[in-house]
PDB file of C-alpha atoms in Angstrom:
ATOM      1  CA  UNK A 485     244.188 104.867  35.385  1.00 56.00           C
ATOM      2  CA  UNK A 486     243.750 101.646  37.850  1.00 66.00           C
ATOM      3  CA  UNK A 487     244.670 103.163  41.073  1.00 81.00           C
ATOM      4  CA  UNK A 488     242.111 105.580  40.917  1.00 87.00           C
ATOM      5  CA  UNK A 489     239.241 102.861  40.419  1.00 87.00           C
ATOM      6  CA  UNK A 490     240.798 101.229  43.590  1.00 88.00           C
ATOM      7  CA  UNK A 491     241.191 104.587  45.230  1.00 92.00           C
ATOM      8  CA  UNK A 492     237.951 105.287  44.720  1.00 92.00           C
ATOM      9  CA  UNK A 493     236.875 101.059  45.908  1.00 92.00           C
ATOM     10  CA  UNK A 494     238.922 102.142  49.129  1.00 94.00           C
ATOM     11  CA  UNK A 495     236.918 104.998  49.674  1.00 95.00           C
ATOM     12  CA  UNK A 496     233.277 103.625  49.511  1.00 95.00           C
ATOM     13  CA  UNK A 497     235.027 100.971  51.486  1.00 94.00           C
ATOM     14  CA  UNK A 498     236.050 102.924  54.337  1.00 95.00           C
ATOM     15  CA  UNK A 499     232.808 104.925  53.807  1.00 97.00           C
ATOM     16  CA  UNK A 500     230.855 101.866  54.625  1.00 96.00           C
ATOM     17  CA  UNK A 501     231.920 100.372  57.753  1.00 95.00           C
ATOM     18  CA  UNK A 502     231.979 104.920  59.114  1.00 96.00           C
ATOM     19  CA  UNK A 503     228.353 104.383  58.083  1.00 96.00           C
ATOM     20  CA  UNK A 504     227.833 100.257  59.986  1.00 95.00           C
ATOM     21  CA  UNK A 505     230.714 101.698  62.728  1.00 95.00           C
ATOM     22  CA  UNK A 506     227.810 104.985  63.316  1.00 94.00           C
ATOM     23  CA  UNK A 507     224.380 102.316  63.198  1.00 93.00           C
ATOM     24  CA  UNK A 508     225.940 100.093  65.887  1.00 92.00           C
ATOM     25  CA  UNK A 509     226.745 103.078  68.384  1.00 90.00           C
ATOM     26  CA  UNK A 510     222.845 105.071  67.279  1.00 89.00           C
ATOM     27  CA  UNK A 511     221.499 101.152  68.023  1.00 84.00           C
ATOM     28  CA  UNK A 512     223.348 100.909  71.422  1.00 84.00           C
ATOM     29  CA  UNK A 513     222.665 104.448  72.606  1.00 81.00           C
ATOM     30  CA  UNK A 514     219.378 103.264  71.535  1.00 75.00           C
ATOM     31  CA  UNK A 515     219.349 100.634  73.453  1.00 70.00           C
ATOM     32  CA  UNK A 516     219.902 102.394  76.511  1.00 70.00           C
ATOM     33  CA  UNK A 517     217.658 104.920  76.639  1.00 69.00           C
ATOM     34  CA  UNK A 518     214.270 103.254  75.423  1.00 65.00           C
ATOM     35  CA  UNK A 519     214.862  99.596  75.330  1.00 64.00           C
ATOM     36  CA  UNK A 520     210.978  98.802  74.808  1.00 64.00           C
ATOM     37  CA  UNK A 521     211.269 100.824  71.300  1.00 61.00           C
ATOM     38  CA  UNK A 522     213.442  98.448  70.524  1.00 59.00           C
ATOM     39  CA  UNK A 523     212.164  95.332  71.409  1.00 62.00           C
ATOM     40  CA  UNK A 524     208.637  96.239  69.595  1.00 62.00           C
ATOM     41  CA  UNK A 525     210.517  96.959  66.416  1.00 62.00           C
ATOM     42  CA  UNK A 526     212.301  94.156  65.793  1.00 61.00           C
ATOM     43  CA  UNK A 527     208.694  91.859  66.044  1.00 59.00           C
TER      44      UNK A 527
END
């Protein structure tokens, strides 16, 4: 039953990748929408 564990790990990796992509897209949208807000958040 090691294959099931491998598939579970792959699913987790895919989920992490999707989350990262969504976050980057959201950040880029925020940058285009209001940049001063992002600058204040960086501090």
